[in-house]
Each structure stands twice: as structure tokens, then as C-alpha cells.
CSV table of C-alpha atoms and ligand atoms in Angstrom, one decimal:
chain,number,residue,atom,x,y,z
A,184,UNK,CA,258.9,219.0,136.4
A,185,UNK,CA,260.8,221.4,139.0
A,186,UNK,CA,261.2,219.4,142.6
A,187,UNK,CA,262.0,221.7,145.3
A,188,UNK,CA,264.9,219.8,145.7
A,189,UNK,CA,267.2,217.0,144.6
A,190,UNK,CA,269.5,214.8,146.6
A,191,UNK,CA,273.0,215.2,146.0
A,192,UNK,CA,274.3,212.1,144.8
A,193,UNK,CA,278.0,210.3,144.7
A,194,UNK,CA,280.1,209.6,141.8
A,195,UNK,CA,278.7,206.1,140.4
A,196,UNK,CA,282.0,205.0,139.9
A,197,UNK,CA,283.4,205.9,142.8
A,198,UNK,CA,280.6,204.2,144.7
A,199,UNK,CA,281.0,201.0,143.0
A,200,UNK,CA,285.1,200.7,144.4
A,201,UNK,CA,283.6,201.1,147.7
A,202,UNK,CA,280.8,198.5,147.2
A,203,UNK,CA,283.6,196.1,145.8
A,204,UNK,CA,285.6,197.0,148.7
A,205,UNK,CA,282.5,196.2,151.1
A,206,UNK,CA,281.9,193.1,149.1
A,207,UNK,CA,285.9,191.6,149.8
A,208,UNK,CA,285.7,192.6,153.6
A,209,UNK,CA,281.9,191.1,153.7
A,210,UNK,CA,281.4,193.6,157.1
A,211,UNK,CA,278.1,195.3,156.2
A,212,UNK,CA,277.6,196.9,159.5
A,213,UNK,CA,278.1,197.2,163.1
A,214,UNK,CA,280.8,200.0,163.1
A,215,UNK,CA,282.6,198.9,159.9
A,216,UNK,CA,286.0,200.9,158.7
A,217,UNK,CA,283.6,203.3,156.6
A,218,UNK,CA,281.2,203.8,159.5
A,219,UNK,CA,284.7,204.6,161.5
A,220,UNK,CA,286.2,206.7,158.9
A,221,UNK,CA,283.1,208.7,158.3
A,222,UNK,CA,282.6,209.4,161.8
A,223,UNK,CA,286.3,211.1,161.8
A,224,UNK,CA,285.7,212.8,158.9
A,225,UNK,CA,282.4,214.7,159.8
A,226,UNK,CA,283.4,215.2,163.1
A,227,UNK,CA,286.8,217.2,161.7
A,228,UNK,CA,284.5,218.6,158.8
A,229,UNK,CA,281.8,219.9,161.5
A,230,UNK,CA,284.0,220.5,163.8
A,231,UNK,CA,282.7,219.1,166.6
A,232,UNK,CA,284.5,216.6,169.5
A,233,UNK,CA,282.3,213.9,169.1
A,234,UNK,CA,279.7,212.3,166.5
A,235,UNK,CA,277.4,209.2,166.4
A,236,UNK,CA,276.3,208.1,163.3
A,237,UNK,CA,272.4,206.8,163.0
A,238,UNK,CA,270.3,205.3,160.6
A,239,UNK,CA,268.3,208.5,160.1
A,240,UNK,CA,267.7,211.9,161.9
A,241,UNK,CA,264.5,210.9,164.0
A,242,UNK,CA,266.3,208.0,166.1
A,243,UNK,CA,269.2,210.0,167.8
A,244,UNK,CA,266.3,212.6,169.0
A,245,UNK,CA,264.7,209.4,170.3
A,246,UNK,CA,267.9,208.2,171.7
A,247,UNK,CA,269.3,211.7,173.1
A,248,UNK,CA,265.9,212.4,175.5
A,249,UNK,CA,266.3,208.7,176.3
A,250,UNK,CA,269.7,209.2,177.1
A,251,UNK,CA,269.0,211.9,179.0
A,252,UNK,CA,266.1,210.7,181.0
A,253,UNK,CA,264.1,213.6,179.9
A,254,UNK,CA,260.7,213.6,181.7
A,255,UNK,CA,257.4,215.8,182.0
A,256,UNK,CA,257.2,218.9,180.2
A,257,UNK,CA,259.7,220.2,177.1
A,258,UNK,CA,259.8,223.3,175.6
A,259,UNK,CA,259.5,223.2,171.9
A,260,UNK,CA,258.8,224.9,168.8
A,261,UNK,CA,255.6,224.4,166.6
A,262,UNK,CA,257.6,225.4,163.4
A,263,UNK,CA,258.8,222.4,162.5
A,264,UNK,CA,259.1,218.7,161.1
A,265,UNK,CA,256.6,216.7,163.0
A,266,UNK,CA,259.2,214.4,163.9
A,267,UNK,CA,260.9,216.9,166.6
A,268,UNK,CA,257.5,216.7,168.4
A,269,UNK,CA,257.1,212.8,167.7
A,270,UNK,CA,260.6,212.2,169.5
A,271,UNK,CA,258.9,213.6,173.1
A,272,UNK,CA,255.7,211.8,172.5
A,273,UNK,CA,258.1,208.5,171.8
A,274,UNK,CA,259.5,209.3,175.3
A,275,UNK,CA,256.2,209.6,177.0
A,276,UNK,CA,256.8,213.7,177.3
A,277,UNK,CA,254.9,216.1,177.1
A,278,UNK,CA,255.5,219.2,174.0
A,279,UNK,CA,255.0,222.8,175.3
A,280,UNK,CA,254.7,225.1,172.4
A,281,UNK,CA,256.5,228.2,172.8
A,282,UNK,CA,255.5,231.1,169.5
A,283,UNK,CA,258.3,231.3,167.3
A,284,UNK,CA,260.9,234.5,166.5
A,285,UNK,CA,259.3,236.5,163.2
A,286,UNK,CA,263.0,237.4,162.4
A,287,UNK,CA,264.2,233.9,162.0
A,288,UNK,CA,261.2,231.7,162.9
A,289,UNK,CA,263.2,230.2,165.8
A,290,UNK,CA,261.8,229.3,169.5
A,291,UNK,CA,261.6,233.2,170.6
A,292,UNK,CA,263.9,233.1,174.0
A,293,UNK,CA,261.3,235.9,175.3
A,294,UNK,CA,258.7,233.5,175.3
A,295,UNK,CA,260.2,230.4,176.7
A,296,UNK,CA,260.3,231.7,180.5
A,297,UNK,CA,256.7,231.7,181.1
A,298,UNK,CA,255.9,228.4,179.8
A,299,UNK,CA,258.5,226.6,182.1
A,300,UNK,CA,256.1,224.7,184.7
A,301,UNK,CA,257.6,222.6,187.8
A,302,UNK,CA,257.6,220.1,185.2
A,303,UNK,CA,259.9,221.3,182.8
A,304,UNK,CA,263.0,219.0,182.3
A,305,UNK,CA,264.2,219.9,178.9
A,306,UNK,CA,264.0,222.6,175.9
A,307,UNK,CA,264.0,221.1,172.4
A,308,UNK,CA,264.7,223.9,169.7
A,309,UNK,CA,265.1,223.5,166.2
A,310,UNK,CA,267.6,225.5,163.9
A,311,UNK,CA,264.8,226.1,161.7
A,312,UNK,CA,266.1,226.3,157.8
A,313,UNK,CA,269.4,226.4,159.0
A,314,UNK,CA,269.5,229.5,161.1
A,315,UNK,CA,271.0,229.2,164.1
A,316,UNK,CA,269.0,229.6,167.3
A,317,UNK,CA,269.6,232.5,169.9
A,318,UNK,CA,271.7,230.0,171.7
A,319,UNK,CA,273.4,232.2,174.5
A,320,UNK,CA,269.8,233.2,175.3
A,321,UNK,CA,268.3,229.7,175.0
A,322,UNK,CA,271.6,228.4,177.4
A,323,UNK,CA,270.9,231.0,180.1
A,324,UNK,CA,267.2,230.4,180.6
A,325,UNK,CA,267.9,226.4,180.7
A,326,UNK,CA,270.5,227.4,183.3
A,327,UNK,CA,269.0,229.3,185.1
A,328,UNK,CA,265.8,227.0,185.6
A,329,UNK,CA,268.4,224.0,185.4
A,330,UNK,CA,266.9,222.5,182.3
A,331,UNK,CA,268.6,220.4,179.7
A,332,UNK,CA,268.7,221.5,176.2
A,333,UNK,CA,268.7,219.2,173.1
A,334,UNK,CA,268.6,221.0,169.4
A,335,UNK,CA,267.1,219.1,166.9
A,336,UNK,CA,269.8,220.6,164.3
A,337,UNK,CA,268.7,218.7,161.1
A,338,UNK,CA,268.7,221.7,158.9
A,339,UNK,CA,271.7,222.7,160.3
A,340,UNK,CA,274.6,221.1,158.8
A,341,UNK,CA,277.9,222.9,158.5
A,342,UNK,CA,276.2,226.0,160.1
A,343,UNK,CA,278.9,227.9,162.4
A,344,UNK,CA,279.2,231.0,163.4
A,345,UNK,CA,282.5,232.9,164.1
A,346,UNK,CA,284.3,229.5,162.9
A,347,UNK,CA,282.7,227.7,166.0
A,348,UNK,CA,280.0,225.0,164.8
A,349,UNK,CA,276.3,225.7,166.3
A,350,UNK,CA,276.1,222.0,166.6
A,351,UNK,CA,277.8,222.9,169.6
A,352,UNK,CA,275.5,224.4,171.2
A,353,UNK,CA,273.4,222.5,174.3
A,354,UNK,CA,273.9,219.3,175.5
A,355,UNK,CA,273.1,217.2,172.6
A,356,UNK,CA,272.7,218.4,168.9
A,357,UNK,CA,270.9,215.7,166.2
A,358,UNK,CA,271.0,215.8,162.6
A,359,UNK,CA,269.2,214.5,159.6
A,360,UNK,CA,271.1,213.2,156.8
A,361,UNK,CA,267.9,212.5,155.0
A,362,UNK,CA,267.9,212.4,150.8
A,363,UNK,CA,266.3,215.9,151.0
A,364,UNK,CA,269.0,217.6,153.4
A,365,UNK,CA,271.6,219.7,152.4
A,366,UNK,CA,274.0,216.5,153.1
A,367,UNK,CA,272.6,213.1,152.6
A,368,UNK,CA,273.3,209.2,153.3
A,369,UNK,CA,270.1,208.3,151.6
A,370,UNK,CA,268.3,208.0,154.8
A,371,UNK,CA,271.4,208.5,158.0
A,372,UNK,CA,271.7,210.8,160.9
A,373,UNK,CA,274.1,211.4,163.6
A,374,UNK,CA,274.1,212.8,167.5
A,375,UNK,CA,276.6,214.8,168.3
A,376,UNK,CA,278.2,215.2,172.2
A,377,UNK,CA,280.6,216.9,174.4
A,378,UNK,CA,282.5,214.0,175.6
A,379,UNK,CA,283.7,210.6,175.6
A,380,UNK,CA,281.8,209.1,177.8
A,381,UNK,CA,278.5,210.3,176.5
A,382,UNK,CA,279.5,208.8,173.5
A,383,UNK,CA,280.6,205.6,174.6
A,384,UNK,CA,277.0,205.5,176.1
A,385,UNK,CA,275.1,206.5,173.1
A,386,UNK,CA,277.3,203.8,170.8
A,387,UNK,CA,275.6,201.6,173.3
A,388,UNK,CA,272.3,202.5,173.0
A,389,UNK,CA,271.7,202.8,169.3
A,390,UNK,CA,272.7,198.5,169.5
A,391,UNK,CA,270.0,197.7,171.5
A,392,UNK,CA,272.2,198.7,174.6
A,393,UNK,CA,274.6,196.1,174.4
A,394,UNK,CA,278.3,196.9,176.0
A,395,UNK,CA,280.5,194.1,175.2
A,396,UNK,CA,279.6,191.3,174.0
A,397,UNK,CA,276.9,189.9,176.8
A,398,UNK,CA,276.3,192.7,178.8
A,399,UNK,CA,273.5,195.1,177.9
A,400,UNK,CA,273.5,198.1,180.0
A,401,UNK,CA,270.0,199.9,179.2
A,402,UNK,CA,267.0,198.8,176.8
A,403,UNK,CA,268.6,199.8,173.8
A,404,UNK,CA,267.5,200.6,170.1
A,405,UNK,CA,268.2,199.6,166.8
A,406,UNK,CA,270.1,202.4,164.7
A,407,UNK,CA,272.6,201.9,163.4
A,408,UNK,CA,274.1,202.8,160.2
A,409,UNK,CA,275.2,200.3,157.7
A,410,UNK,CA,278.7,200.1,155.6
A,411,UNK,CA,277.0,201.3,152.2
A,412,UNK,CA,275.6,204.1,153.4
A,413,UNK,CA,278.9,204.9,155.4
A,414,UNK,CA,280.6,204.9,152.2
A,415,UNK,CA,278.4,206.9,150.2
A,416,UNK,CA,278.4,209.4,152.8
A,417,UNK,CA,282.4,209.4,152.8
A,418,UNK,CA,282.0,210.8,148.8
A,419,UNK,CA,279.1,213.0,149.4
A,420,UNK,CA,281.3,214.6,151.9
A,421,UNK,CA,284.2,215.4,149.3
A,422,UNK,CA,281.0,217.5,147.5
A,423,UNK,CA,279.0,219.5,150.4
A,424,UNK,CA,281.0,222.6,149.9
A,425,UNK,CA,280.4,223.0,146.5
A,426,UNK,CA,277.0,221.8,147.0
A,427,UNK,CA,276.3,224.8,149.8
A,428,UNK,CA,277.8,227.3,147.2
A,429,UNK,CA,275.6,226.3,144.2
A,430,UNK,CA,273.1,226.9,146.8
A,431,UNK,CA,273.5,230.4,147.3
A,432,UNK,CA,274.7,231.4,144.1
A,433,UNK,CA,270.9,230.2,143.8
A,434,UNK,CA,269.6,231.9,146.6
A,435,UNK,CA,271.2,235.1,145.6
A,436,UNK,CA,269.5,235.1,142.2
A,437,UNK,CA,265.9,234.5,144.2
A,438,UNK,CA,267.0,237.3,146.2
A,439,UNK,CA,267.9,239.8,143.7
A,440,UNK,CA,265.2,239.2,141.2
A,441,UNK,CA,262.4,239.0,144.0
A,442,UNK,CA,263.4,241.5,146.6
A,443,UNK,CA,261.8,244.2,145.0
A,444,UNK,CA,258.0,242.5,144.2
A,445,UNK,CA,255.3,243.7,145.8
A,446,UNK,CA,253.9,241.4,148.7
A,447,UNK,CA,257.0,238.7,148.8
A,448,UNK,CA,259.5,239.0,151.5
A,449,UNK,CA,262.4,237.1,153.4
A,450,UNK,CA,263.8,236.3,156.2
A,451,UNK,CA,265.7,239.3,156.9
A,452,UNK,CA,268.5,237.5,157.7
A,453,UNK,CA,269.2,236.2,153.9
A,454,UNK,CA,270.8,239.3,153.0
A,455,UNK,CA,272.9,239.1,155.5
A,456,UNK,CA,274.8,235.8,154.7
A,457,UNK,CA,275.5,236.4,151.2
A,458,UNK,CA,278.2,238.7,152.7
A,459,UNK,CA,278.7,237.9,156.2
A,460,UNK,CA,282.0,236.7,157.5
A,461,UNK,CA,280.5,235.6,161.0
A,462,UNK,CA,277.6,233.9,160.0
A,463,UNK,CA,278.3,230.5,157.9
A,464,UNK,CA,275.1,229.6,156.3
A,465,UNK,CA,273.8,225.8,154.7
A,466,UNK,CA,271.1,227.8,152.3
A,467,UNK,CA,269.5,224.2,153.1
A,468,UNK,CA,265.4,225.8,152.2
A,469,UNK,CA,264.2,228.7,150.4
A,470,UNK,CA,261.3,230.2,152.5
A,471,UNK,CA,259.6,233.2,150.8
A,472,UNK,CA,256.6,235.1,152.8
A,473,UNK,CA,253.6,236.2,150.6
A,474,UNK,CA,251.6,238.9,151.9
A,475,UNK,CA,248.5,238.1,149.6
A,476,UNK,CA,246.8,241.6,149.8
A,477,UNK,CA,249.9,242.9,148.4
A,478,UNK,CA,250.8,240.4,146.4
A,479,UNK,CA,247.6,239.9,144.5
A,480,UNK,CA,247.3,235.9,144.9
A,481,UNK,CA,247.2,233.9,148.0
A,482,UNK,CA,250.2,231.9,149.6
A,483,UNK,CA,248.2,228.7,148.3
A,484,UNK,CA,246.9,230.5,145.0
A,485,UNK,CA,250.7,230.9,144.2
A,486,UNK,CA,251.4,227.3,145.4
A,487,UNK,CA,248.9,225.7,143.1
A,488,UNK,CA,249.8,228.2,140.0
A,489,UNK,CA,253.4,226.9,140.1
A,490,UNK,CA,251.9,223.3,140.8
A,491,UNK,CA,250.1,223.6,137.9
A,492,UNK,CA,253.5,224.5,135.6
A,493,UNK,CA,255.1,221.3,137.3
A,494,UNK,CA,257.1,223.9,139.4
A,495,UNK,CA,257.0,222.0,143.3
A,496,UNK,CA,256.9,224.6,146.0
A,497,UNK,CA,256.7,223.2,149.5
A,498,UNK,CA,254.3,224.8,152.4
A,499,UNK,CA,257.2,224.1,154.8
A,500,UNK,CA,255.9,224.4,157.3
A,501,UNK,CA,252.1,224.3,157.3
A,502,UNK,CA,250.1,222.7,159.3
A,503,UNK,CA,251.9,223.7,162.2
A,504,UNK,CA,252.5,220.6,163.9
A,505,UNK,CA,250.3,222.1,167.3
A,506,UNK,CA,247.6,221.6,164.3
A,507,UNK,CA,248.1,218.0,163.5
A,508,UNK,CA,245.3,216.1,166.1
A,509,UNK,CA,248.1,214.0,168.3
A,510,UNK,CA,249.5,217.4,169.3
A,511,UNK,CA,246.3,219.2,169.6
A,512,UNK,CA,245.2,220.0,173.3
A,513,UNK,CA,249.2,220.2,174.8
A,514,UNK,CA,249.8,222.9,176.6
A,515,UNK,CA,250.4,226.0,174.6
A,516,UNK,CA,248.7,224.8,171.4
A,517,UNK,CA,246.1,227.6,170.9
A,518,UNK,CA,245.9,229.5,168.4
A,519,UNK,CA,246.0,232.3,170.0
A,520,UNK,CA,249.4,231.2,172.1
A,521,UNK,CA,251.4,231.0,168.5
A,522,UNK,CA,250.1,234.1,166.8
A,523,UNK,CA,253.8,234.6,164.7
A,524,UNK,CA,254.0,230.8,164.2
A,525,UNK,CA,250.3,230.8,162.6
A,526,UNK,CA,251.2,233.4,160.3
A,527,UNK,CA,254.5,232.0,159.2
A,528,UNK,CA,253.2,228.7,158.3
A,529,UNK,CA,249.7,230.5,156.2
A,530,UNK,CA,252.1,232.8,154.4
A,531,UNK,CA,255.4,230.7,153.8
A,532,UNK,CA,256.3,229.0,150.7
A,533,UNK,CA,259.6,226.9,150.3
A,534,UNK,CA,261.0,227.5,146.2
A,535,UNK,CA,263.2,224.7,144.8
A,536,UNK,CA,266.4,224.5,146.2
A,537,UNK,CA,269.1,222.5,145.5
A,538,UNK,CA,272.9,222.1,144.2
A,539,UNK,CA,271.5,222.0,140.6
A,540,UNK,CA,268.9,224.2,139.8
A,541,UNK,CA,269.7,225.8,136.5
A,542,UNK,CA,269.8,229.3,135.1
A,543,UNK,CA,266.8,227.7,132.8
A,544,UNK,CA,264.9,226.5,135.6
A,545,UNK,CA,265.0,229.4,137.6
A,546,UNK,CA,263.7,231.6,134.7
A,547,UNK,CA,260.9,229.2,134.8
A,548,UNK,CA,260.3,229.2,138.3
A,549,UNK,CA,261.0,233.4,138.4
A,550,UNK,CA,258.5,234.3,135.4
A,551,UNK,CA,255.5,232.4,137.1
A,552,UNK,CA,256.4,234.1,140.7
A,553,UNK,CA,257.1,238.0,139.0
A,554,UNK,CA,254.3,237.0,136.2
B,254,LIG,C1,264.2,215.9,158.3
B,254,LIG,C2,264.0,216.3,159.7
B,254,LIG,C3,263.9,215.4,160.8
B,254,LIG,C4,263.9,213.9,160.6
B,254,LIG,O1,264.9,213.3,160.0
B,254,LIG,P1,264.8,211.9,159.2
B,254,LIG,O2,266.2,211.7,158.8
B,254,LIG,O3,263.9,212.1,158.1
B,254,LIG,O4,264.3,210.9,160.2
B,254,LIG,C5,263.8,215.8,162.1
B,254,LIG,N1,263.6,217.1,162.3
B,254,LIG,C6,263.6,218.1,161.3
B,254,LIG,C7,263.5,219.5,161.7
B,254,LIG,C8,263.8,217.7,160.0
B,254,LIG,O5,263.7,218.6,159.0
């Protein structure tokens, strides 16, 4: 069996010195010397001023719009994890969906102007497969209308362009260290902010809003992230580059070998980070378009062929989550609203992708998609 991907996972060894060490200081949580030290070190790796660690990536969405006292209407993108969309409906807002870039598959900044109602408080864009958003574009608009912008940036990790992180981008970017991400705490996440003080607050929130010891400053939540997890994120860190560069050794063999078959396309963007020098990329997902006339078999005919080798594609991301019934009915979700989106998420299939995916596997996986 192929997975389409497979979490990157610590040195047992290594691991066990921390547990011990964890074990003899019996702190398990509540911003331990791990917790501390791995909040340094991602913030230096990332480069970004300041980090808050969380127990996964769907909390510190919750927590920033929370933060943030984001109200009424937000902007966001149907191409997604539901979970982007589940963080307004958690905050009693309401998701505008805005069609979606065919270059990239990002919020399309041409779009985004005529959905912005009296209403509109915020824009929540998502990095989608790692590639950074038009930011500048995204920054202007939410300036212009004086709007509040919150990426959900879980496929982003270690993205940057021109040296600069796009996690600094907006007010408030999140992250997903989830098992399946390109970097992973077995479930974590983090929030990541422009200063101090925001920081401060959001250390606050994510323990139930406590500041000091018996005053709680705001209804608060629960997510924090525990010692063990700290520490196994502290040695998956030492890996992530050479993770990333298995990655797109891997993504450049897709490339090269499938480039040329009739009906299967990518981003064009791909090409492009195999050689640029501006453009840092996470090769976090391998999305390939199948154009079925072309192509001979549907997007789903292909899906269930490999299924049937034990070769695990993903239809990332189909439904579109304007499809699923919660989100049905919000403004924007028609059909007709998200004609790029709709045909992204019919068409796109995500090949297996991860830090080790062998030469053999990949013949495997290639020979059923060339036939
Ligand atoms: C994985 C993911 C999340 C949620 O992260 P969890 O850590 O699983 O809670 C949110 N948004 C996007 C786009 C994701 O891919």
C-alpha cells in the first residue's frame, strides 16, 4: 500500500532522552522548557517575531478571529480544509466565498472587492498547497475597506519569498502541525503575530484566559500544547530541511515524467520553484489536473484505478467546502459564483507525497498514471 503521505517521525532514541528528561522534571505542560525552547526555535527557523504554540491548527484560527473580535461577514476561499470555514462558523460569522485564482488556486484578489458588504470585518485566505497568496493585493483591498486579514497558513510552513517568511503576511497567520503536514507534532499548531503584546494576549487565551494566577482576562480556551509533543517537535525540526528536499527531488520526478501526458497538468507555478531563487517552496501536496477528454479516464476513474493498486491519491479538495450542507446557502455559495473553484476540485487529484517515497514506489505509482 502507497499512502499519499507519511508523517515524518523523530529519532526513537532521541525521543526517549527527552521523555526521561520530561519524566525527572515531572512538568508535562503549561509552557514547560521544551514548549519554551520550541517556541524560540521555530520562531528563528520561520523567521518570524513571534509564535504561539497550540494543540493543533484548528484552535489558533478559533482563537485569532476571537482575538480579534471578528464579526459579520469574512471573506474566504472554498478551496480548502473545512476547518478554515468551521473556525468563522465557531465565531458566530458568516463565510463569503470568493472563486479561487486558476494559476494557484488562491482567493483571486479580483474577486474579493465585490463581495465586501457593510458587513465585512475580516478576509480569511488560505496558502493553498503551500503557495503563497497574492498578499500585497490581498493587504491593499483589506486596507482600503479597513478589513482585518487572518491567513490560515497550514500548508505553509517554511514558505518565504525573497528570504522574508509569508507567515508574515496580515495580521495573524495559523499553522497546522498536524501528522500529515509537511512538519508535524503529532497533532500541534501555532499562531503567529506582530508583537508582544498580541502575544502576551493570545498566551492568555489558549489557558482559558487566565493572566496570573487568579485573574482571567477573557473567556478563554483550552490549547495548549503539552511537554511531549514540544519535545518531539524540537527533533522533527533538526529534519524539515531535508524532509522539504526529499520532497521535491520527488516532485521533480512527477514533473518530468508526467509533464508531457496528454490530459494531466500542473500548477504552473511547479516549474518554477524547482529553480527559483525568490520563491522558497514546502512541496507540502502534489496536485495534478486531469482533463478527462484528453486524458482518456475521468479524475475519479484514475482515482479508483490507483485505489485499486493500493496506490492512495487524495481528491484534495473535493467537495468544495461551499458544497458540504452547513455551508450551503452563505453568500456566494452557488455554483455559478465559484466556476474556477468547481473545476479545480472535479479535476484535481493529490499523488503521494512525502519525505520517503521511493524510486520503487514511484515507478509504481508512474506506470499506472502513464499506463
Ligand atoms: C490541516 C488543516 C487545518 C487544520 O489543522 P489541524 O491541525 O488538523 O486542526 C486547517 N486548515 C487547513 C487548510 C489545513 O490543511
Amino acid at each position: 500500500m502507497i499512502t499519499v503521505t507519511s508523517p515524518l517521525l523523530p529519532n526513537l532514541d532521541e525521543f526517549y532522552d527527552m521523555l526521561k528528561d520530561i519524566w525527572e522534571s515531572k512538568w508535562i505542560t503549561n509552557n514547560g522548557s521544551f514548549h519554551k525552547q520550541l517556541e524560540q526555535e521555530l520562531a528563528s527557523y520561520l523567521k518570524v517575531p513571534y509564535i504561539s504554540l497550540f494543540t493543533n491548527g484548528t484552535l489558533p484560527l478559533l482563537t485569532a478571529l476571537q482575538a480579534m473580535r471578528i464579526t459579520g461577514e469574512v471573506i474566504t476561499t472554498p478551496y480548502s480544509f473545512v476547518a478554515t470555514t468551521h473556525s468563522l462558523w465557531w465565531n458566530g460569522c458568516k463565510p463569503v466565498f470568493v472563486d479561487v485564482d486558476p494559476q494557484t488556486g488562491n482567493l483571486d484578489p479580483d474577486r474579493i472587492e465585490a463581495a465586501i458588504t457593510p458587513k465585512t470585518t475580516a478576509i480569511m485566505p488560505v496558502h493553498v498547497y503551500g503557495k503563497p497568496c497574492d498578499t500585497k493585493r490581498i493587504q491593499e483591498i483589506a486596507d482600503r475597506y479597513g478589513l482585518k486579514v487572518i491567513y490560515d497558513a497550514a500548508h505553509a510552513f517554511g514558505v518565504e519569498i525573497n528570504g522574508t517568511s509569508v507567515l508574515n503576511a496580515g495580521d495573524m497567520s495559523t499553522l497546522s502541525f498536524h501528522a500529515t503536514k509537511v512538519y508535524n507534532t503529532i497533532e500541534g499548531g501555532a499562531m503567529i503575530m506582530k508583537d508582544e503584546e498580541t502575544k502576551r494576549r493570545i498566551d492568555d487565551l489558549k489557558n482559558f484566559g487566565f493572566h496570573g494566577e487568579t485573574t482571567v482576562v477573557a473567556p478563554g480556551i483550552n490549547s495548549k500544547m503539552d511537554e511531549v509533543r514540544s519535545a518531539y517537535g524540537l527533533l522533527n525540526l533538526k529534519q524539515v530541511d531535508s524532509a522539504i528536499a526529499a520532497r521535491k527531488n520527488v516532485a521533480k520526478r512527477y514533473y518530468d515524467e508526467l509533464k508531457n501526458v496528454r490530459g494531466i497538468s500542473f500548477f504552473p507555478y511547479l516549474k518554477d520553484t524547482f529553480e527559483s531563487d525568490h520563491l522558497r517552496y514546502n512541496y507540502a501536496y502534489m496536485p495534478m489536473f486531469i482533463d478527462a477528454e484528453k486524458y482518456g479516464l475521468t479524475r475519479d476513474e484514475l482515482y479508483l484505478k490507483m485505489k485499486e493498486s493500493n496506490v492512495l491519491g487524495r481528491r484534495y479538495f473535493y467537495p468544495l467546502i461551499s458544497e458540504f450542507n452547513t455551508y450551503k446557502g452563505c453568500p456566494g455559495s452557488e455554483k455559478s459564483n465559484l466556476p474556477v473553484a468547481h473545476k479545480m476540485a472535479e479535476s484535481v487529484i493529490c499523488l503521494p507525497m512525502h519525505h520517503a517515497l521511493s524510486q520503487e514506489d514511484m515507478d509504481r505509482i508512474l506506470e499506472l498514471i502513464v499506463k
